[in-house]
Coordinates of C-alpha atoms and ligand atoms in Angstrom, one line a residue:
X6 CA 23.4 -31.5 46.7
X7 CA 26.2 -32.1 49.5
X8 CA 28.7 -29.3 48.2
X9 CA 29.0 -26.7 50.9
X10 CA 28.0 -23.3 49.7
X11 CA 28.3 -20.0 50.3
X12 CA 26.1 -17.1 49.5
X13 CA 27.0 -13.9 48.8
X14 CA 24.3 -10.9 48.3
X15 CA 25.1 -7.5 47.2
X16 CA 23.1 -4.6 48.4
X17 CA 25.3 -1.8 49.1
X18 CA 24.0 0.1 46.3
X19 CA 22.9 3.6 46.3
X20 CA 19.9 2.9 44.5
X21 CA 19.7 6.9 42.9
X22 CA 17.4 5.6 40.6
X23 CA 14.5 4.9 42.8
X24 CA 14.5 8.6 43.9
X25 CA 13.8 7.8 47.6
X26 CA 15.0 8.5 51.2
X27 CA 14.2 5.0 51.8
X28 CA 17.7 2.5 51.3
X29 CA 16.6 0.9 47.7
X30 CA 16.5 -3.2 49.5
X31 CA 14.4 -1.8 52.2
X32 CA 11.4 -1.1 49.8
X33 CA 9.1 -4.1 50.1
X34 CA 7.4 -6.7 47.8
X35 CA 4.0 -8.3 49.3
X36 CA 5.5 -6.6 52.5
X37 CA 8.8 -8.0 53.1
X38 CA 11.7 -5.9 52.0
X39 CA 13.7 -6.9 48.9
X40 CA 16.8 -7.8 51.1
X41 CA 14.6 -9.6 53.2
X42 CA 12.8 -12.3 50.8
X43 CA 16.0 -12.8 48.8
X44 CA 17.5 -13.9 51.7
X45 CA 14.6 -16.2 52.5
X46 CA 15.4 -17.2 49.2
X47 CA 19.3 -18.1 50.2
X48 CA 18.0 -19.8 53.6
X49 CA 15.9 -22.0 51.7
X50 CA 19.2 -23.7 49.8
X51 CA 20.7 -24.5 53.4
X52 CA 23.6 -22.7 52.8
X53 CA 27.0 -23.0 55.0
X54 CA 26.7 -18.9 55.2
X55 CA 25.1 -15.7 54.3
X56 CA 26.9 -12.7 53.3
X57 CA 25.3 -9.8 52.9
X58 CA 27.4 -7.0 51.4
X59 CA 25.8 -3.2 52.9
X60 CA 27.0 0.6 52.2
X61 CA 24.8 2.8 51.6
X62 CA 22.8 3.8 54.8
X63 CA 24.2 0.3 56.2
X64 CA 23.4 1.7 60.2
X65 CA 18.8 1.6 58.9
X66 CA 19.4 -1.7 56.6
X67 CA 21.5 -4.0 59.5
X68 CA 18.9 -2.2 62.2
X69 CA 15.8 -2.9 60.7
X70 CA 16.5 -6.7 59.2
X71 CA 18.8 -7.6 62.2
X72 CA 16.4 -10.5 62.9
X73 CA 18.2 -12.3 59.4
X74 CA 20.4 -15.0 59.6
X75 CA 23.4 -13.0 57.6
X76 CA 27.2 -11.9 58.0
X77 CA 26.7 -8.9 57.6
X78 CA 29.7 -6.7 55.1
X79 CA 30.5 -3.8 54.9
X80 CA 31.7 -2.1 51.6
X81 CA 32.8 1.7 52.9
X82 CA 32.4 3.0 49.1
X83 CA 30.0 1.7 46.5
X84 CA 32.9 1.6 43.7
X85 CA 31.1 -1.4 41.9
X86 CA 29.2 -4.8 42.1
X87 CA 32.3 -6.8 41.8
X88 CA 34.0 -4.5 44.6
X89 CA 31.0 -5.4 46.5
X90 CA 31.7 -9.1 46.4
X91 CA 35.1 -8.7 46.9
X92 CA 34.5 -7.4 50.4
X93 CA 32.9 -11.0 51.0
X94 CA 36.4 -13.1 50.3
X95 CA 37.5 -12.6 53.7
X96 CA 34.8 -14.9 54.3
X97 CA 34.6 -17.5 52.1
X98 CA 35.6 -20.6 52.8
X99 CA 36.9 -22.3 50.7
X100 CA 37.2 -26.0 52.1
X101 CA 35.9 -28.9 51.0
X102 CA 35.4 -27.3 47.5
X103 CA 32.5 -25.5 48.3
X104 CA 31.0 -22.9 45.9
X105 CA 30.1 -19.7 46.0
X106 CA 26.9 -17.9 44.6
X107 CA 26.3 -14.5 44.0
X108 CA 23.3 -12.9 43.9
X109 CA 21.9 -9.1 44.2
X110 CA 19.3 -7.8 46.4
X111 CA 17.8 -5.7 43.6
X112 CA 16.9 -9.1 41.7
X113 CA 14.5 -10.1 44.6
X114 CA 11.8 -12.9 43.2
X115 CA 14.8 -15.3 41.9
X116 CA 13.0 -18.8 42.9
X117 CA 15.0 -21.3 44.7
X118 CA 14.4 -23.8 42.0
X119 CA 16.1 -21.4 39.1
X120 CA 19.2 -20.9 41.5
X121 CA 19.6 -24.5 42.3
X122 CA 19.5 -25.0 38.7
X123 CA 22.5 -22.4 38.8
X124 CA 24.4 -24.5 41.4
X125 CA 24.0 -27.9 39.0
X126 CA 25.3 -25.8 36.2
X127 CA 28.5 -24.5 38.0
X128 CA 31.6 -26.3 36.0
X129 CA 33.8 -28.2 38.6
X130 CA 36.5 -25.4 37.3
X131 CA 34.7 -22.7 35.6
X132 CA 31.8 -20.7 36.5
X133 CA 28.3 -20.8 35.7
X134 CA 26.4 -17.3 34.5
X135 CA 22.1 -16.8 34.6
X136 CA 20.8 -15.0 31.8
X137 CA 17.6 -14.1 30.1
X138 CA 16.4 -12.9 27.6
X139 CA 14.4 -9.5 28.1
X140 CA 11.8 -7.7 25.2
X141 CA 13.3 -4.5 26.4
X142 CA 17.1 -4.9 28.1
X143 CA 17.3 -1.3 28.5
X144 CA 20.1 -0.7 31.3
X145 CA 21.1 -4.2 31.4
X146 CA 24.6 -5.9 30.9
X147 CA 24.5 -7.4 27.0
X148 CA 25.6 -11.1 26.8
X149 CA 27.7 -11.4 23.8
X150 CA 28.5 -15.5 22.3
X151 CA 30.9 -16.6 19.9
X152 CA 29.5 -18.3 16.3
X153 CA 29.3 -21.2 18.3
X154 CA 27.2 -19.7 20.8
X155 CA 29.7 -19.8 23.7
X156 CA 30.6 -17.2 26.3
X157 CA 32.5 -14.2 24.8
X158 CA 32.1 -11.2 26.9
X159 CA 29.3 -9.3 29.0
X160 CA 29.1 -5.3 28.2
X161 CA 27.0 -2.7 30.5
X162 CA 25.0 -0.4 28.3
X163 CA 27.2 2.5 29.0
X164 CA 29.7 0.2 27.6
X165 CA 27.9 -0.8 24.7
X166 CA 28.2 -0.5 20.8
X167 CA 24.8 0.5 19.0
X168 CA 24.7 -2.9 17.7
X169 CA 25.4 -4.5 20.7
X170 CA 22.5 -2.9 22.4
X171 CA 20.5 -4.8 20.2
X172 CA 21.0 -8.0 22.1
X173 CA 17.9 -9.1 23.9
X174 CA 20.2 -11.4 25.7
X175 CA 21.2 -10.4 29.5
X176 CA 22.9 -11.0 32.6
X177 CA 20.7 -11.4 35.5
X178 CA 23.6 -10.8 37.9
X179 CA 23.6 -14.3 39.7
X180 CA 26.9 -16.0 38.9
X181 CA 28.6 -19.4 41.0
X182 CA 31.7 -20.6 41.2
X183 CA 33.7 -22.7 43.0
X184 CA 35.0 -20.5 45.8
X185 CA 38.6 -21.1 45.4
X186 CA 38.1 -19.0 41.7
X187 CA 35.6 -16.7 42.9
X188 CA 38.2 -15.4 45.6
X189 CA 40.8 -15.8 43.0
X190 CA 39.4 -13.8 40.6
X191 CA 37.4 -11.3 42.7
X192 CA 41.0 -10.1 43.7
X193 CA 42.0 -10.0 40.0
X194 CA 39.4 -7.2 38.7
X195 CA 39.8 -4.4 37.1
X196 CA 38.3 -0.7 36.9
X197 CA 38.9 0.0 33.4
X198 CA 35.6 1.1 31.7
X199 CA 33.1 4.0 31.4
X200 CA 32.2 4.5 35.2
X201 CA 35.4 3.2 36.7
X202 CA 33.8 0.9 38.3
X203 CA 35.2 -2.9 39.0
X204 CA 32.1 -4.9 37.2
X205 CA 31.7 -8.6 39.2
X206 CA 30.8 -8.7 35.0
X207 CA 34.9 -9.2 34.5
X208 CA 35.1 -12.8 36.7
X209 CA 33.8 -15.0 33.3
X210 CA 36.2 -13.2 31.1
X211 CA 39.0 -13.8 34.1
X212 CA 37.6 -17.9 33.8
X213 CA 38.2 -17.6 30.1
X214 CA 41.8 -16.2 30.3
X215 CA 42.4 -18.9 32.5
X216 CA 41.2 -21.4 30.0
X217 CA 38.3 -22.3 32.7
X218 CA 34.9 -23.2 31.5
X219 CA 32.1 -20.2 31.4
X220 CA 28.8 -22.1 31.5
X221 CA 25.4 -19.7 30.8
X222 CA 22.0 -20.5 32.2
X223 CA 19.5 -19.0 30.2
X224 CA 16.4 -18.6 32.4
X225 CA 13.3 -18.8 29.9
X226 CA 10.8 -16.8 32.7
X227 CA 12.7 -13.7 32.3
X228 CA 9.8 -12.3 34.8
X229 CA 11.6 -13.7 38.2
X230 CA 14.5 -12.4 36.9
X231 CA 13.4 -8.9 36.7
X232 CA 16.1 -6.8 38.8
X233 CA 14.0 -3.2 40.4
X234 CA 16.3 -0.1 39.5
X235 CA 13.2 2.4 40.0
X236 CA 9.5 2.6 41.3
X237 CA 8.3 1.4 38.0
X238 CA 10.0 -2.1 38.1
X239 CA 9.2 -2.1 41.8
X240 CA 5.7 -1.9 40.8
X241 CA 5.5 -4.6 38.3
X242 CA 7.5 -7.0 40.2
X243 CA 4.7 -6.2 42.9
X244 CA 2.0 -7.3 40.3
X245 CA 4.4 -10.7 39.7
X246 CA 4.6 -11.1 42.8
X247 CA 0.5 -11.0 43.8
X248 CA 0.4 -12.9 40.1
X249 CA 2.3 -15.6 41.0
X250 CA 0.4 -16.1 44.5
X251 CA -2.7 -15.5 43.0
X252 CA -2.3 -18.5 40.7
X253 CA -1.1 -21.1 43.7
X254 CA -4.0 -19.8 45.9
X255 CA -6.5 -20.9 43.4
X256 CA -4.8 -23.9 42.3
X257 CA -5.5 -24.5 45.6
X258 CA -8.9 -23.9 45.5
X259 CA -9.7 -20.1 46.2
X260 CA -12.1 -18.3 44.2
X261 CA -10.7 -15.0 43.0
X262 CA -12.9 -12.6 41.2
X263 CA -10.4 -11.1 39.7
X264 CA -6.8 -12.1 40.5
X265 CA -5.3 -9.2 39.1
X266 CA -7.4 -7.1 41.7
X267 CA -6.0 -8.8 45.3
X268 CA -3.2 -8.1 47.0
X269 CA -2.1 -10.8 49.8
X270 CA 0.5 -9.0 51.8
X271 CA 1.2 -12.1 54.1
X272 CA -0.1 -15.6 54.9
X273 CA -3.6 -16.9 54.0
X274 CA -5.2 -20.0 55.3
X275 CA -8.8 -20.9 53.5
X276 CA -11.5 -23.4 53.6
X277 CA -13.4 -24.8 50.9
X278 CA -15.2 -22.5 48.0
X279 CA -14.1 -19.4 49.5
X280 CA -14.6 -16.4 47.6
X281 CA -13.2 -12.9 47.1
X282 CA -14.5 -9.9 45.6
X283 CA -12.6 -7.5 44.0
X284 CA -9.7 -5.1 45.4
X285 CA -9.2 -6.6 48.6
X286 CA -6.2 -6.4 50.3
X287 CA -5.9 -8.9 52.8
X288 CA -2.6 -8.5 54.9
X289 CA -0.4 -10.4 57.9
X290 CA -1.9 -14.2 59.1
X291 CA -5.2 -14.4 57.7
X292 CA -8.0 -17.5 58.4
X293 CA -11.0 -17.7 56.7
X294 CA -13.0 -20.7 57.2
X295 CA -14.9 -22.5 54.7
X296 CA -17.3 -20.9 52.5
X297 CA -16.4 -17.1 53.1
X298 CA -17.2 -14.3 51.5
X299 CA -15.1 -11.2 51.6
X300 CA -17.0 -8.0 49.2
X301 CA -15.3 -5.6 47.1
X302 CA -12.8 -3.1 48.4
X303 CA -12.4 -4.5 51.8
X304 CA -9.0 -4.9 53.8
X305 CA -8.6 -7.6 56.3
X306 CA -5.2 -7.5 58.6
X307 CA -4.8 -10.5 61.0
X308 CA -8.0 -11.8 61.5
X309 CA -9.6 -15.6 62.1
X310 CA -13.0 -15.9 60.3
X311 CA -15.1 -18.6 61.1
X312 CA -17.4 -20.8 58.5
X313 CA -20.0 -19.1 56.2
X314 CA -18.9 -15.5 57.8
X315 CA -19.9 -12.8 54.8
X316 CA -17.7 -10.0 54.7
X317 CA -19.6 -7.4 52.6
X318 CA -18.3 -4.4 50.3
X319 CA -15.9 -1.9 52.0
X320 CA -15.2 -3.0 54.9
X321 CA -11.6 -2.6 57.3
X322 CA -11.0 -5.5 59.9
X323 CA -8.1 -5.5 62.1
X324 CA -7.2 -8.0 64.5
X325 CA -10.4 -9.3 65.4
X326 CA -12.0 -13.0 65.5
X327 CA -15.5 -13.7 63.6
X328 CA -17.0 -17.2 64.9
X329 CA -19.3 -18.9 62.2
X330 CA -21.9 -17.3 60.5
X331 CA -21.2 -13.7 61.4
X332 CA -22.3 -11.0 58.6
X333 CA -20.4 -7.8 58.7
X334 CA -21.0 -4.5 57.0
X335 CA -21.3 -2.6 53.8
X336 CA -19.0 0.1 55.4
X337 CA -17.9 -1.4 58.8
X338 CA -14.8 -1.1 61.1
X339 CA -14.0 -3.9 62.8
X340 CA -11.0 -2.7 65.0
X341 CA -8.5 -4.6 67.3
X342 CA -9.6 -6.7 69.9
X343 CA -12.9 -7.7 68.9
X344 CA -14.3 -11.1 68.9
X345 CA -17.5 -12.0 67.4
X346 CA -18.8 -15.1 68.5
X347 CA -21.5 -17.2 66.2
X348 CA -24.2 -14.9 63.9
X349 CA -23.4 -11.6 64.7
X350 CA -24.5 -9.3 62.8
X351 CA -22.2 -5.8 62.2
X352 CA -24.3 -3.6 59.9
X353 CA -23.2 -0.7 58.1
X354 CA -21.4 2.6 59.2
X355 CA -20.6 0.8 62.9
X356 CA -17.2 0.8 64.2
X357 CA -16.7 -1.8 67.0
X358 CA -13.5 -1.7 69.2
X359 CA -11.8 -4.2 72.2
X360 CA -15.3 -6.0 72.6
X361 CA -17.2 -9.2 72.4
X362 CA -20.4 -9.7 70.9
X363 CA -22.8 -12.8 72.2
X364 CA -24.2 -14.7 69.6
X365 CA -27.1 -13.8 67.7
X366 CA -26.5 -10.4 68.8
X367 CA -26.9 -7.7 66.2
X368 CA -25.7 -3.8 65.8
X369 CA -27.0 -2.9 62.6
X370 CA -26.8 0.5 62.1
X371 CA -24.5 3.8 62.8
X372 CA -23.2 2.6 66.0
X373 CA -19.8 2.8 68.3
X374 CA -18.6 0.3 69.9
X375 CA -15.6 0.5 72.1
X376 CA -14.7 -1.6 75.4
X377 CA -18.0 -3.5 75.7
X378 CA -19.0 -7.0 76.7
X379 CA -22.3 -7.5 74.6
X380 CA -24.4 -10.7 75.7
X381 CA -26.7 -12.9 73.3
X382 CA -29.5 -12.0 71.1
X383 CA -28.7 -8.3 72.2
X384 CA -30.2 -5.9 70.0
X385 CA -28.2 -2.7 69.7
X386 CA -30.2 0.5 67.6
X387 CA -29.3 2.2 65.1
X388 CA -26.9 5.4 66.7
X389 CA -26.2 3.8 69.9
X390 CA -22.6 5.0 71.3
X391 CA -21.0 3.4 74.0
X392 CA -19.0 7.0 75.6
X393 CA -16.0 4.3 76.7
X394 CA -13.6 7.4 77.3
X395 CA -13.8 10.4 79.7
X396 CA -10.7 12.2 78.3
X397 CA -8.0 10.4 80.2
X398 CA -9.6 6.8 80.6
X399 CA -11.0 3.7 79.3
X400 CA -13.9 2.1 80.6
X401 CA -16.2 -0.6 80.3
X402 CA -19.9 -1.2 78.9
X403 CA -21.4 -4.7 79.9
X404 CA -24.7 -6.0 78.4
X405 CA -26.8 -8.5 79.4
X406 CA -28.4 -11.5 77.2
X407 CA -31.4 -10.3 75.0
X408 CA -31.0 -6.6 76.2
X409 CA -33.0 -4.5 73.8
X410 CA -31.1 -0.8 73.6
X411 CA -33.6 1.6 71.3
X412 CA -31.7 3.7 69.1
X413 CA -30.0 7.1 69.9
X414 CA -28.8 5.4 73.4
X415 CA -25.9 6.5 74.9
X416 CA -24.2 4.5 77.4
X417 CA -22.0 6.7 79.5
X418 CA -18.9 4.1 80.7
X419 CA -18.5 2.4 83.1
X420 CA -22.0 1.3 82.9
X421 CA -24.0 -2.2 83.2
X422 CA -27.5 -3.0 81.4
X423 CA -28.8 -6.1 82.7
X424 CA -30.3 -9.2 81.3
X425 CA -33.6 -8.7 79.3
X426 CA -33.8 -4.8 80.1
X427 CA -34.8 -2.5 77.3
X428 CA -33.8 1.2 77.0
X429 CA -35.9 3.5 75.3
X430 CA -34.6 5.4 72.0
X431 CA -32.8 8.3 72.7
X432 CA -31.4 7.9 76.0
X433 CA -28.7 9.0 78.1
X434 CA -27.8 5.9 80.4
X435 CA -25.4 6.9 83.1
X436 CA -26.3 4.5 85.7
X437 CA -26.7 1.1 85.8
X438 CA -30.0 -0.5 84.1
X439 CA -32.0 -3.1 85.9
X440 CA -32.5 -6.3 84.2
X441 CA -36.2 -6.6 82.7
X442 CA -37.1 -3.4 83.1
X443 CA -37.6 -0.5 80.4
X444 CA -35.5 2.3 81.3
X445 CA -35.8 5.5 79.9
X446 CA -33.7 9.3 80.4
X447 CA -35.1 11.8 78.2
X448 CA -37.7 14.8 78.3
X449 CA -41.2 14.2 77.6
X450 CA -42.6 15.2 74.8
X451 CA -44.8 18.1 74.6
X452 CA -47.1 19.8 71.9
X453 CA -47.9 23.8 71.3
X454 CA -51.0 23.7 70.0
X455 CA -51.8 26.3 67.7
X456 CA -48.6 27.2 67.0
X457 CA -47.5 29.1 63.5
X458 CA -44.7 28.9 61.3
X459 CA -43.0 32.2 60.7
X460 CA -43.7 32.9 57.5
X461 CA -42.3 36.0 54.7
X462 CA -43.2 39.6 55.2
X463 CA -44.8 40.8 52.2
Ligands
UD1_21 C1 24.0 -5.1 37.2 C2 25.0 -5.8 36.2 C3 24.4 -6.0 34.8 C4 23.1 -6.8 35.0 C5 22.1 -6.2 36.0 C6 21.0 -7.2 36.3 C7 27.3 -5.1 36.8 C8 28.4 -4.3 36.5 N1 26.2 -4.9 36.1 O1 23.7 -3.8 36.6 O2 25.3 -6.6 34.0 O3 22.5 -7.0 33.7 O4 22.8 -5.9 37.2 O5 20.1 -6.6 37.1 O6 27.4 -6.0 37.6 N2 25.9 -3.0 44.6 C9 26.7 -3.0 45.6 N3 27.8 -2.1 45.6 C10 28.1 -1.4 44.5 C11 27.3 -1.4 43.4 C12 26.1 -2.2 43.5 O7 26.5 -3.6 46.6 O8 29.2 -0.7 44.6 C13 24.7 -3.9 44.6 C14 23.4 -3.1 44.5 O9 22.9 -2.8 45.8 C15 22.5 -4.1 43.8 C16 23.4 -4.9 42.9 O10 24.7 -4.7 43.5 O11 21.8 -4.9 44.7 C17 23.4 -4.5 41.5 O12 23.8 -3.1 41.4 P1 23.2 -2.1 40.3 O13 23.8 -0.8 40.4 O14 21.7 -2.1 40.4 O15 23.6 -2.8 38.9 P2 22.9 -2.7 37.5 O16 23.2 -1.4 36.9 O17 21.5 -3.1 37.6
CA22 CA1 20.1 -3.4 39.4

């Protein structure tokens, strides 16, 4: 495919049907804004240019996907998708017969394969039109065909006769042409219909008046096709979306419980016979090595997990590495900055922050935390707080190898416990603990002997 080609994306829209504050391409899919992955899409054709034509609240869409490899356009009033494109003709080149493809930011999961197909289709002078058919075209531009089946005319719902509503047969909104016509015609439209609008809809019927040929694609997976008007279509393209993934990952070998209940808002990397529980989310670069196991209900942002590590049920992990063999949770926090070396184990209700953990070490129970360096075969009690913050600072805990802390222990930061030591349950460390040595800070206990319970007045 040597043709040079331009690539023209609408997304001026005002987008009043998705009933948000939020500018209707800058809602996201897996993530990544609709703008954004259709024009991932266009990158991926190596096209000689990207247009993309903004409006409505242009100042947040240009700002916040100014990292994309556009032109941007500005169309000052949102009188119409073929107004939007003809903002682009100052732009197009036109040399060395290259086309031009239209396509709209609304219609995001387009695949690069059905546009290419688009491109082949595109009549040296004519111009070649992607449809579908839909089980329910509601709001969607009717194709209508002559008795031979050819192009006659496409008619927007507000447009339409009863009968012609009937057509299952739609427009998807991507159309290519060479761009000599598509400026030609673009200039040539029209406002003449319900909403006074000039409908990018006119350019085959411009073709035909011209005797040029009008080719229709009909796209048979009417699913990537799907364009998102309101938060209901934005949903199900959502559950395409994850669908589609879904599928590749386990073609590629992923176990998935249930593939309608993940959500993969980013990049996963997996080893062999990995496997994933229910409703987890898992979202930005993700690593898990080989033989994972993430539980139910558990959500997993930028992590590395090593071999065999078990995630179990309900469990939040940000940002952290796990070395081989670690076992995390029911119920744990695992927040930024944490890295687990081999066989730790993170037991339930224990939030761990900015630390390393030595391997073999384990903190099994109702513990925080934050800001420590943890040696190996440590074991940490059930309750034991590091107190890493004095109201306006960090600072540090450091434990030594095979330190045994007894549950209830607070360790007042900054504050060392050295190699082999062992603190007693319940204490409050606030100075450093010598190694091999049991340390203890609390009150001894005592006993009232013959003592009563209060008990009713008659
Ligand atoms: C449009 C088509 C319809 C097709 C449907 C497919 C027209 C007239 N109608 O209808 O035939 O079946 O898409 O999804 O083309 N936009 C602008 N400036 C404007 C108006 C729209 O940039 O002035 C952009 C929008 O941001 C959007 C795209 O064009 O990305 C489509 O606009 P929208 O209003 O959603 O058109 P539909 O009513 O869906
Ligand atoms: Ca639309």
């Amino acid at each position: 495919m040597n043709t040079p080609l331009n690539i023209v994306i609408l997304a001026a829209g005002l987008g009043k049907r998705m009933k948000s504050a939020i500018p209707k391409v800058l809602h996201t899919i897996g993530n990544v804004s609709l703008l954004e992955r259709i024009v991932n899409t266009a990158v991926s054709l190596n096209p000689q240019r990207i247009i993309v034509v903004c409006g409505h609240e242009r100042e947040l869409v240009q700002a916040t996907l100014s990292h994309l490899p556009v032109q941007w356009v500005i169309q000052e009033s949102q009188l119409g998708t073929g107004h939007a494109a003809l903002q682009a003709v100052p732009y197009l080149e036109a040399e060395n017969n290259s086309l031009s493809l239209i396509l709209f930011a609304d219609g995001p999961l387009i695949s690069a394969e059905t546009l290419r197909a688009v491109i082949r289709g595109t009549p040296e002078n004519g111009i070649a039109l992607l449809t579908t058919e839909m089980s329910d075209p509601t709001g969607l531009g009717r194709v209508l065909r002559d008795e031979q089946g050819l192009f006659f005319e496409i008619v927007e719902e507000k447009d339409a006769m009863p009968e012609q509503l009937a057509i299952r047969e739609i427009f998807t909104g991507i159309l290519c042409a060479p761009t000599k016509h598509m400026n030609h015609w673009l200039q040539h439209l029209s406002n003449d219909n319900v909403q006074g609008e000039y409908y990018l809809t006119e350019l085959p019927l411009l073709a035909l008046t011209e005797k040029k040929a009008v080719n229709l694609i009909c796209l048979a997976n009417s699913r990537e096709a799907q364009g998102i008007n309101d938060k209901k279509q934005l949903a199900q393209q959502e559950r395409y979306f994850q669908w589609c993934q879904a599928s590749r990952l386990m073609l590629d070998g992923l176990i998935l419980r249930d593939p309608h209940r993940f959500d993969l808002r980013g990049e996963l990397h997996f080893g062999m016979d990995v496997v994933i529980e229910p409703n987890v989310i898992l979202e930005g670069q993700i690593s898990l090595g080989d033989r994972v196991k993430i539980g139910a209900n558990t959500v997993i942002r930028n992590c590395v997990l090593g071999n065999d590590v078990v995630i179990k049920e309900n469990c939040v992990l940000e940002d952290s590495v796990l070395g081989n063999h670690c076992t995390v949770g029911p119920f744990a926090r695992v927040r930024p900055g944490t890295v687990l070396e081999e066989q730790v184990g993170i037991g339930n209700f224990v939030e761990i922050k900015k630390s390393t953990v030595g391997v073999g070490t384990k903190i099994n129970h109702l513990s925080y935390v934050g800001d420590a360096t943890i040696g190996i075969d440590v074991n940490v009690g059930a309750g034991t707080i590091t107190c890493n913050y004095d109201g306006v600072n960090k600072h540090q805990t450091i434990i030594g190898d095979r330190a045994f802390i007894g549950s209830d222990t607070q360790l007042v930061a900054p504050v060392t416990v050295g190699e082999g030591a062992t603190i007693a349950a319940g204490s409050t460390i606030t100075k450093d603990v010598p190694a091999h040595q049991l340390t203890l800070c609390r009150k001894q206990q005592i006993v009232i002997e013959n003592w009563e319970r209060p008990s009713k007045e008659e």
